[in-house]
mmCIF file of C-alpha atoms in Angstrom:
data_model
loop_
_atom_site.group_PDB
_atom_site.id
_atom_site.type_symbol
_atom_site.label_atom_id
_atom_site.label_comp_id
_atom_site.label_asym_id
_atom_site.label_seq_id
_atom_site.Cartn_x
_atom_site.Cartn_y
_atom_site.Cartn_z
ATOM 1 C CA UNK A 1 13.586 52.465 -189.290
ATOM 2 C CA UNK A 2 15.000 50.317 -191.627
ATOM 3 C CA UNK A 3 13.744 46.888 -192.085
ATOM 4 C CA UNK A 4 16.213 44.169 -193.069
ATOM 5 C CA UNK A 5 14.700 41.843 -195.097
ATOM 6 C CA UNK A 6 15.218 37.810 -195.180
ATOM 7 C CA UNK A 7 17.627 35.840 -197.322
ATOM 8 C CA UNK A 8 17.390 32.887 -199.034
ATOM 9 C CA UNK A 9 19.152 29.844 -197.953
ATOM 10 C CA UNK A 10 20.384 27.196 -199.329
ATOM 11 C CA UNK A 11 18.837 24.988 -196.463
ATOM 12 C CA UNK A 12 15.217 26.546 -197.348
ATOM 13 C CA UNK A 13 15.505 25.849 -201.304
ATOM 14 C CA UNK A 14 16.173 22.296 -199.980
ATOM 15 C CA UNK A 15 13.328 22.380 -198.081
ATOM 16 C CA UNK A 16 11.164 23.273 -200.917
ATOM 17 C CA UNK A 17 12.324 21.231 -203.162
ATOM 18 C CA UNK A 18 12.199 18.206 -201.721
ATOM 19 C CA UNK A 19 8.932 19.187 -200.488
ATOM 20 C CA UNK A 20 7.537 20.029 -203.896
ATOM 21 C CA UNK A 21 9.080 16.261 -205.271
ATOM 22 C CA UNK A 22 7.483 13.967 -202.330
ATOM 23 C CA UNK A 23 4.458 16.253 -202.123
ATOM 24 C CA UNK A 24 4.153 16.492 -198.318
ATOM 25 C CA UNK A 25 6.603 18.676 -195.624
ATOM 26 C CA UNK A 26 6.181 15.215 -193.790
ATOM 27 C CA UNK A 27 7.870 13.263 -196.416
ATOM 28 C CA UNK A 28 10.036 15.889 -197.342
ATOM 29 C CA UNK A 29 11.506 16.147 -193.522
ATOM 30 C CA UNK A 30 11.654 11.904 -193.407
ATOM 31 C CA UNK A 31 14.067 12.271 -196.509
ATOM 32 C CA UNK A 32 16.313 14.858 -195.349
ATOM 33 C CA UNK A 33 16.282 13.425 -191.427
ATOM 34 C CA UNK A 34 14.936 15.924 -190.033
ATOM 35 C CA UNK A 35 12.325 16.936 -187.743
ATOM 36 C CA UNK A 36 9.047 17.880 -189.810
ATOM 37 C CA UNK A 37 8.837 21.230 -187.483
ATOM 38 C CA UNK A 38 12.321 21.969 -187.977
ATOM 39 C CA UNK A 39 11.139 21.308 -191.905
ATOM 40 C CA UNK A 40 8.118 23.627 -191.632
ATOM 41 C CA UNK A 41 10.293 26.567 -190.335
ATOM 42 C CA UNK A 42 12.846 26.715 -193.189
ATOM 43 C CA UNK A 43 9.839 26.676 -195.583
ATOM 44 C CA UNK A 44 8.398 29.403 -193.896
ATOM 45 C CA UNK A 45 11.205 31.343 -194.159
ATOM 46 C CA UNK A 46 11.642 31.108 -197.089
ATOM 47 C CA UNK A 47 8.470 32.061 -197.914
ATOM 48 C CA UNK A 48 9.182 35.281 -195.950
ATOM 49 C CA UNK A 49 12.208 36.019 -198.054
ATOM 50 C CA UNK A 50 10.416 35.825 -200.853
ATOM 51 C CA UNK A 51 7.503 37.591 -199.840
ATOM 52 C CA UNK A 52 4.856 35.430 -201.526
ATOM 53 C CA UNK A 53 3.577 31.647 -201.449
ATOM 54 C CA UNK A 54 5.116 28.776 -203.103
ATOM 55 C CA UNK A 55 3.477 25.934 -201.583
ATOM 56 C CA UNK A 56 -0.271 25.433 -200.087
ATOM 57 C CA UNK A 57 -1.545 22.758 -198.439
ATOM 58 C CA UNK A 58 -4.043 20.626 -200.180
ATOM 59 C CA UNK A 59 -5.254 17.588 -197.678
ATOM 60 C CA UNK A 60 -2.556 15.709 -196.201
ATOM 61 C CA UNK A 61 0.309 17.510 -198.499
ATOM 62 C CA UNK A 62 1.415 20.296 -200.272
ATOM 63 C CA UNK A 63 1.269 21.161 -203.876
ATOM 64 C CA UNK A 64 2.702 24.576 -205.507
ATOM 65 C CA UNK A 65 1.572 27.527 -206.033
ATOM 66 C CA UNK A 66 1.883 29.300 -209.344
ATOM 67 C CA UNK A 67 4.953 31.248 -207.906
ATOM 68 C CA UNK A 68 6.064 27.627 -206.994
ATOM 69 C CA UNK A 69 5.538 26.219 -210.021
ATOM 70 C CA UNK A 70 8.051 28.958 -211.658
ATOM 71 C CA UNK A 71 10.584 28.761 -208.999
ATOM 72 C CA UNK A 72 11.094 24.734 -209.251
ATOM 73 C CA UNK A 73 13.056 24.413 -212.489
ATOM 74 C CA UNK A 74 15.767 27.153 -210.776
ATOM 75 C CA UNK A 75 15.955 25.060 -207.665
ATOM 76 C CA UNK A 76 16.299 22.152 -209.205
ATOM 77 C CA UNK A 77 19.078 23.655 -211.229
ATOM 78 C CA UNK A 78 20.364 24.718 -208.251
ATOM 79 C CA UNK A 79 19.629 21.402 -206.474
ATOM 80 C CA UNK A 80 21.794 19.326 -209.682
ATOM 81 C CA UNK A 81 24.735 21.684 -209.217
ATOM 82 C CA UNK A 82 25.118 20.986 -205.964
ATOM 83 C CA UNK A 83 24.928 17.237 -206.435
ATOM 84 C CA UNK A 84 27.543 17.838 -209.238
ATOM 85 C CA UNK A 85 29.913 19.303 -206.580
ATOM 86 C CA UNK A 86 29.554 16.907 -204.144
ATOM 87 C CA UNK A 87 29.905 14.080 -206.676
ATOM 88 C CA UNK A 88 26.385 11.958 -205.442
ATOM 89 C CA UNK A 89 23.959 10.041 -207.536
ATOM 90 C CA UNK A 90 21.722 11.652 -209.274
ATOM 91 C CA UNK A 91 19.617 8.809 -209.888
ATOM 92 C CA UNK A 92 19.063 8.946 -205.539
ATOM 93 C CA UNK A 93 17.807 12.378 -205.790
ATOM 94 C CA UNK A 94 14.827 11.830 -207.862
ATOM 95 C CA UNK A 95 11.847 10.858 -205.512
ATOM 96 C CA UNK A 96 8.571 10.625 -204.521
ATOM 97 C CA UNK A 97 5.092 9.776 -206.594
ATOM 98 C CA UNK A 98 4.350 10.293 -209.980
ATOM 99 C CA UNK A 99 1.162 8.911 -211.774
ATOM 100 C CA UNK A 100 2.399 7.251 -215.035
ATOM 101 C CA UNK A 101 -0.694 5.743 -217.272
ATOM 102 C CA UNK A 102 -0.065 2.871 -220.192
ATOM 103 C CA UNK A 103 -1.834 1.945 -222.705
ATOM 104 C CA UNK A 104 -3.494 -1.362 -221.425
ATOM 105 C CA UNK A 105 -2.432 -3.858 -224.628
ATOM 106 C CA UNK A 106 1.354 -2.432 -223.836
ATOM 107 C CA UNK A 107 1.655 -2.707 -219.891
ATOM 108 C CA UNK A 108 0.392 -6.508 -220.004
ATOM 109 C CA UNK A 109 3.642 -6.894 -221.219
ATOM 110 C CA UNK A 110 5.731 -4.052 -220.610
ATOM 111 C CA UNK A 111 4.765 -3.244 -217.511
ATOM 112 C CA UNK A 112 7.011 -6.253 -215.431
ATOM 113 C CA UNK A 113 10.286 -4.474 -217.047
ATOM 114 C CA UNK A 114 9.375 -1.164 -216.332
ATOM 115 C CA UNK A 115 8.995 -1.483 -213.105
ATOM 116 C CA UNK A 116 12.650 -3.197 -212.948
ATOM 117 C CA UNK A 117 14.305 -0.087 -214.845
ATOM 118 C CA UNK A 118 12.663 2.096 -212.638
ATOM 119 C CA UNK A 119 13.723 0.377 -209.089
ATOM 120 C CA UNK A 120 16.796 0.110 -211.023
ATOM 121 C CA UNK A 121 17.216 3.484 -211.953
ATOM 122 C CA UNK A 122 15.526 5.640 -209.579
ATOM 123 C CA UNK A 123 14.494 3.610 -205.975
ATOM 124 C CA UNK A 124 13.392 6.530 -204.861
ATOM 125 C CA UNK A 125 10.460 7.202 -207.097
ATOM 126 C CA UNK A 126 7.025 6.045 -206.368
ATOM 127 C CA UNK A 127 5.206 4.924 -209.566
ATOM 128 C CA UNK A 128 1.333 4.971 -209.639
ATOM 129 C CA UNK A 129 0.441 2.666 -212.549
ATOM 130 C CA UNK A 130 -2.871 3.580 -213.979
ATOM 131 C CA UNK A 131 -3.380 0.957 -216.960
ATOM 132 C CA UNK A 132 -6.553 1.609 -219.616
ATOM 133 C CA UNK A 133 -6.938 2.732 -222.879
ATOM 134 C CA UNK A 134 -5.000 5.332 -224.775
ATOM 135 C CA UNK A 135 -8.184 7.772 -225.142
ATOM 136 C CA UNK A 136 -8.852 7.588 -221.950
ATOM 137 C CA UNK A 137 -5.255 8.248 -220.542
ATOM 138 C CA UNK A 138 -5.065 11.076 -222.779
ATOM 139 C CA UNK A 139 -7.650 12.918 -221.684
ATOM 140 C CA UNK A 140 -6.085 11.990 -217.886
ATOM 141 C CA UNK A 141 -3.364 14.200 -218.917
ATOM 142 C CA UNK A 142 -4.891 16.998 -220.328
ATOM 143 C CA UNK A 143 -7.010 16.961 -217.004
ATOM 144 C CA UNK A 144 -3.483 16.914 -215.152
ATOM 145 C CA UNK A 145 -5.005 13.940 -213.333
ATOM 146 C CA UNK A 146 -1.749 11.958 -215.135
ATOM 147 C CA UNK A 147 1.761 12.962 -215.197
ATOM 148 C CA UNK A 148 2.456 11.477 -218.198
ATOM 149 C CA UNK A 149 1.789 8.196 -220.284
ATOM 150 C CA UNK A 150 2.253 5.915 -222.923
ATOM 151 C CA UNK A 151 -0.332 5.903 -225.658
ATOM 152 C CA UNK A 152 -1.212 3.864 -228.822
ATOM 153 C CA UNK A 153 -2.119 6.418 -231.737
ATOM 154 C CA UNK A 154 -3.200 9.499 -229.701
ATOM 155 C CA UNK A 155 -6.066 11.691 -230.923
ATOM 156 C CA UNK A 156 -3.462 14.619 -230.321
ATOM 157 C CA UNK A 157 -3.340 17.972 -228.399
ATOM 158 C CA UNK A 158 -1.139 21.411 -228.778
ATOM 159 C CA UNK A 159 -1.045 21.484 -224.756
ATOM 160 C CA UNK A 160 0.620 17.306 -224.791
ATOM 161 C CA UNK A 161 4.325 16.836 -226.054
ATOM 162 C CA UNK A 162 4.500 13.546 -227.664
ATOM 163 C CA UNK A 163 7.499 11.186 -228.413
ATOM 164 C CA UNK A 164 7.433 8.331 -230.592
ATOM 165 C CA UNK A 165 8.593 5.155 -229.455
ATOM 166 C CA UNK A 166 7.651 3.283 -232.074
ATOM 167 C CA UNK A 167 5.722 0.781 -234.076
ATOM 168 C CA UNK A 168 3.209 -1.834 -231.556
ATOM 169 C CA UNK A 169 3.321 -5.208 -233.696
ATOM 170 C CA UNK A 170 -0.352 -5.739 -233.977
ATOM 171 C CA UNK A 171 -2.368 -8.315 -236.012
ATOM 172 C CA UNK A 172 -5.574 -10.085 -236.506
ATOM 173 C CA UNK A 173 -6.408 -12.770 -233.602
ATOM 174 C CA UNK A 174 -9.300 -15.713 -233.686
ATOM 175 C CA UNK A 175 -9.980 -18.717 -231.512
ATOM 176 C CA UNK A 176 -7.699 -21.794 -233.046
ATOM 177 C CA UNK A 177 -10.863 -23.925 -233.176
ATOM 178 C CA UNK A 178 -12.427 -21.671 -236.141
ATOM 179 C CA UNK A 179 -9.197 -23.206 -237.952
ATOM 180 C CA UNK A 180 -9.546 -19.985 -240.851
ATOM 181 C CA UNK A 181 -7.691 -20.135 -243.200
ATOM 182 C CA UNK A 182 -5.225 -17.450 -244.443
ATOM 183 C CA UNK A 183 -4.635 -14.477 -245.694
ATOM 184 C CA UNK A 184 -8.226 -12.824 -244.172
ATOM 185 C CA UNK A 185 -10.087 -10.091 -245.993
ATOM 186 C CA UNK A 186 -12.292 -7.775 -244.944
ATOM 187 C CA UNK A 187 -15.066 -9.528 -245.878
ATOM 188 C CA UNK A 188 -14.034 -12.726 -244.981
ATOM 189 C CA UNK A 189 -14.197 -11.269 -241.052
ATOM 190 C CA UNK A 190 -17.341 -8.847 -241.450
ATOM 191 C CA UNK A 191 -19.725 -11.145 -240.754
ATOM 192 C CA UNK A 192 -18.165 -13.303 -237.732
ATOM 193 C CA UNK A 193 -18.375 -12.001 -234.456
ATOM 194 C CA UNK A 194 -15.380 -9.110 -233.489
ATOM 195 C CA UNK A 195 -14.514 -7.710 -230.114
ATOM 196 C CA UNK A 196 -13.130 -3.969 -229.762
ATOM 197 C CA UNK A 197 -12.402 -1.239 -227.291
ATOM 198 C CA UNK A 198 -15.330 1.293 -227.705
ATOM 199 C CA UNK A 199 -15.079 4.215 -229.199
ATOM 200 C CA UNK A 200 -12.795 6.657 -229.881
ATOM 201 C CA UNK A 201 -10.690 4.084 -228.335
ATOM 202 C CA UNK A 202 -7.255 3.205 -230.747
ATOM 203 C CA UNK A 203 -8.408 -0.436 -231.052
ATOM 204 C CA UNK A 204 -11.591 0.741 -232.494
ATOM 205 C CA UNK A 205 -10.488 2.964 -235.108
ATOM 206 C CA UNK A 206 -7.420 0.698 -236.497
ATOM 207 C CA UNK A 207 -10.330 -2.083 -236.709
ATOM 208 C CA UNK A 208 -13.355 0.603 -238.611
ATOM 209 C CA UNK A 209 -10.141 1.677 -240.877
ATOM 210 C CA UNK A 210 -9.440 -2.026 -241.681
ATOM 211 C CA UNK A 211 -12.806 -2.629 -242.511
ATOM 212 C CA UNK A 212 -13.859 0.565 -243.991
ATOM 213 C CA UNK A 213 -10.899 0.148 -246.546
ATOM 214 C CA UNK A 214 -13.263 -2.038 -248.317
ATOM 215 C CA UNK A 215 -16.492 -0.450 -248.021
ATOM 216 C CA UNK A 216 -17.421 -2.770 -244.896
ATOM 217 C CA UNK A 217 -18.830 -2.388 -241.276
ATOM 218 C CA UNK A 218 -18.697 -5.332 -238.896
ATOM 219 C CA UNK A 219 -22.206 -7.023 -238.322
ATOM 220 C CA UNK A 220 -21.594 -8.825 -235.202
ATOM 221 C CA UNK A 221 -19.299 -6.002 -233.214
ATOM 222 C CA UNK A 222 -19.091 -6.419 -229.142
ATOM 223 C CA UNK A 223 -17.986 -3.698 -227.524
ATOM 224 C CA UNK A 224 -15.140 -4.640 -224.316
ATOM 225 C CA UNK A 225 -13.166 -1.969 -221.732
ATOM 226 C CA UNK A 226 -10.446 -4.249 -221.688
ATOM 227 C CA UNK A 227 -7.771 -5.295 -224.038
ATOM 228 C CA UNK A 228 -6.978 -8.140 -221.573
ATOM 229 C CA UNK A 229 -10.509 -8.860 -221.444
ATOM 230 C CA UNK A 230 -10.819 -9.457 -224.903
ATOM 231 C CA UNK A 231 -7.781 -11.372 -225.491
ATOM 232 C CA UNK A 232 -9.475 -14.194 -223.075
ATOM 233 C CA UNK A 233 -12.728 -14.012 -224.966
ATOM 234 C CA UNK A 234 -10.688 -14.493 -228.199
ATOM 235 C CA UNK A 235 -9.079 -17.675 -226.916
ATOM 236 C CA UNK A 236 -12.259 -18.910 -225.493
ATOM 237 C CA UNK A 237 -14.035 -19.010 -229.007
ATOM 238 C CA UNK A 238 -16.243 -15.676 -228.759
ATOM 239 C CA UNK A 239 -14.770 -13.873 -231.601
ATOM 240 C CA UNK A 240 -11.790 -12.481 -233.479
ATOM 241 C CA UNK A 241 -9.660 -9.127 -231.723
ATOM 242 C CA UNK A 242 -7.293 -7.012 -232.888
ATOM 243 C CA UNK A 243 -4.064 -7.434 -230.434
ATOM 244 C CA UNK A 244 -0.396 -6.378 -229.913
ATOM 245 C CA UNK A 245 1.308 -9.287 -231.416
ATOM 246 C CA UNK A 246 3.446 -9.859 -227.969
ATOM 247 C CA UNK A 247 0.457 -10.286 -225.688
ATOM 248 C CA UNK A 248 -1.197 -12.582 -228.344
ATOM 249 C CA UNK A 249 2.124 -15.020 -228.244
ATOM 250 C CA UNK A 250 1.065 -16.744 -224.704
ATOM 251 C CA UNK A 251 -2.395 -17.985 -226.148
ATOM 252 C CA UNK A 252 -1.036 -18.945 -229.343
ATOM 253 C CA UNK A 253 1.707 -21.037 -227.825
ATOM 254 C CA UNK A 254 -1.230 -22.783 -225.744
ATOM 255 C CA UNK A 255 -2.674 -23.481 -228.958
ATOM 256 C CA UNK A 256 -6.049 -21.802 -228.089
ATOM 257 C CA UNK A 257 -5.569 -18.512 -230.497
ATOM 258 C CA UNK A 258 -5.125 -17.945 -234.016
ATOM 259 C CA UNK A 259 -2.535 -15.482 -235.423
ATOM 260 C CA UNK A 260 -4.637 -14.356 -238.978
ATOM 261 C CA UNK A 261 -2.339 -13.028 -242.441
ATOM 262 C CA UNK A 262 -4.542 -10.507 -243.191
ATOM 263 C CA UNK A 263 -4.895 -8.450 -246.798
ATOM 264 C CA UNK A 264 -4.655 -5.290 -246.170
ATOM 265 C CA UNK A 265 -2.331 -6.016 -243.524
ATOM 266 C CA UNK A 266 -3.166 -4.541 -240.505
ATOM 267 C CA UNK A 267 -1.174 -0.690 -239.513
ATOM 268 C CA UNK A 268 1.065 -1.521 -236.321
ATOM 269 C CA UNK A 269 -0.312 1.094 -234.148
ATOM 270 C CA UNK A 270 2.089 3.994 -233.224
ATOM 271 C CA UNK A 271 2.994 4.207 -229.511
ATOM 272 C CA UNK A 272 4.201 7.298 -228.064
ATOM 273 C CA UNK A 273 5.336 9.325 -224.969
ATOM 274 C CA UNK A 274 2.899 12.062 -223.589
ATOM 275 C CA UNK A 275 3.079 14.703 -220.986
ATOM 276 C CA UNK A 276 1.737 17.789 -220.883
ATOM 277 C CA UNK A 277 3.751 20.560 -222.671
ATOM 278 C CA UNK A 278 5.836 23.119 -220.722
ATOM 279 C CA UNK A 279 6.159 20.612 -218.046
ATOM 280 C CA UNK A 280 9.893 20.137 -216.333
ATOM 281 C CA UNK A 281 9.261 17.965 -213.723
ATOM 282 C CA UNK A 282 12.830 15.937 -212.988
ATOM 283 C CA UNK A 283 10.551 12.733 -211.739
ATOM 284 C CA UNK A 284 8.346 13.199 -215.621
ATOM 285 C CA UNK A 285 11.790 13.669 -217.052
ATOM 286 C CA UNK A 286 13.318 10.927 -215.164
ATOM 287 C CA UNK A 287 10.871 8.163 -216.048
ATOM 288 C CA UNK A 288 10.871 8.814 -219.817
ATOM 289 C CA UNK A 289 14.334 7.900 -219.987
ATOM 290 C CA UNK A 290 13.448 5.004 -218.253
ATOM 291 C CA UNK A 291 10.752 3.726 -220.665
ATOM 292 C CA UNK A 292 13.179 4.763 -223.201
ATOM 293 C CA UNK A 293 16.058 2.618 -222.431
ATOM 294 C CA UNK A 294 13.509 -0.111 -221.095
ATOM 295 C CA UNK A 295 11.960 -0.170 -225.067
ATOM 296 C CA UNK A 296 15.096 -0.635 -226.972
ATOM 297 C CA UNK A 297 16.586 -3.576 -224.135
ATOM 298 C CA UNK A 298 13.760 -5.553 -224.261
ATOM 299 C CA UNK A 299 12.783 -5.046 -228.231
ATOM 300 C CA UNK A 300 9.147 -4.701 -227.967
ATOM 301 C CA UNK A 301 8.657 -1.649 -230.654
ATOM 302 C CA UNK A 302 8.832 -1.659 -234.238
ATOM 303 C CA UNK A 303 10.614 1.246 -235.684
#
């Protein structure tokens, strides 16, 4: 007896795509108005057309299967021709979370705009901001805890694409009421107090280059998590930082922090676009065009 075997629809490829983008059948089923059983069926038939898994549930969602993970670019090829013929917005179709990390001296004042381009852009996309420093995000990715990020001078990986954005204006920053005069030298700093990142962090190795340049180590180094952090201590009197010239601008127009010349001059750190390599996610995709267009509109970067 011959058994016929199950086609693929176009109303199951729907089902698994969307379900794959929101990451729940639940979601997926509230986005294309329909019942979640009614949902569950098509993606169960298509999973008997195919004859293998493509999703598996994983808590309260779904995430995919190796086999899914290979069939998603096609469907969303698929899924963009289709929106192509029918003339819609693409910028509708892209939905659902995505974990997006930033480099914590860049989203204090990047990250109001970025979340306007993205509304803008894509309102269907659910951004989880996860803001700390650039080592730390990096590893994130490479863990595939992160879907991508924006980092300040990444250590670097074969399995992470990067993209330069460009140049973060950066300089030497100490309480006004130390009144120093300028330009500042290595030694003239090596023996007042300094606040930095910890190690490997960016922060920390633009300041040990700065210094080590000239032979020196700081004396007096404290060691702070957070760039924010350390911009308050720096306008409170503690020490001198090393800051992203745009965050510093709200303290020195108070006229409680100190923008230092310094000799060397101090290396704008290099921020850059990560995600992991191989990765085609539209939502990954989606949002680095975002940040793109975001970066040159509001002028932050050096090139």
């Amino acid at each position: 007896m011959e058994i016929l075997k199950m086609r693929v629809t176009l109303a199951q490829l729907e089902a698994f795509f969307w379900t794959a983008q929101l990451g729940s059948a639940q979601r997926a089923a509230q986005h294309l108005n329909l019942a979640q059983p009614t949902l569950s069926l098509r993606l169960k038939d298509l999973r008997g057309a195919l004859g293998h898994d493509v999703l598996e549930r994983t808590g309260r969602g779904s995430r995919l299967t190796a086999e899914g993970r290979a069939l998603l670019p096609r469907v969303t090829a698929i899924m963009a021709e289709l929106r192509g013929i029918g003339g819609a917005d693409p910028a509708r179709d892209v939905a659902g979370p995505v974990r997006v990390g930033l480099a914590e001296g860049f989203a204090v004042t990047c990250l109001p705009p970025l979340l306007a381009g993205l509304l803008e852009d894509h309102p269907a996309l659910q951004p989880e901001w996860v803001v700390s420093t650039s080592t730390t995000l990096e590893q994130a990715l490479l863990r595939d805890t992160l879907d991508l990020a924006v980092l300040l001078n990444p250590i670097g990986d074969e399995r992470l694409r990067l993209t330069p954005l460009g140049g973060q204006p950066t300089s030497w920053v100490a309480p006004a009421a130390w009144d120093l005069a300028t330009p500042v030298s290595p030694r003239d700093l090596w023996s007042l107090p300094v606040i930095s990142n910890p190690p490997p962090s960016a922060m920390h190795r633009q300041i040990m280059r700065w210094f080590g340049g000239s032979g020196l180590t700081p004396t007096r180094l404290s060691i702070c998590t957070s760039v924010a952090v350390i911009a308050e201590l720096v306008a409170g009197g503690i020490g001198a930082g090393l800051l992203p010239m745009p965050m510093a601008a709200r303290y020195v127009a108070e006229g409680t922090m100190q923008v230092l010349t310094a000799e060397p001059r101090v290396e704008n750190g290099l921020l850059v676009m990560a995600y992991r390599t191989g990765v085609d996610d539209p939502k990954v995709l989606a949002v680095t065009r975002t940040i793109a267009r975001v970066m040159q509109a509001i002028d932050y970067v050096e090139s």
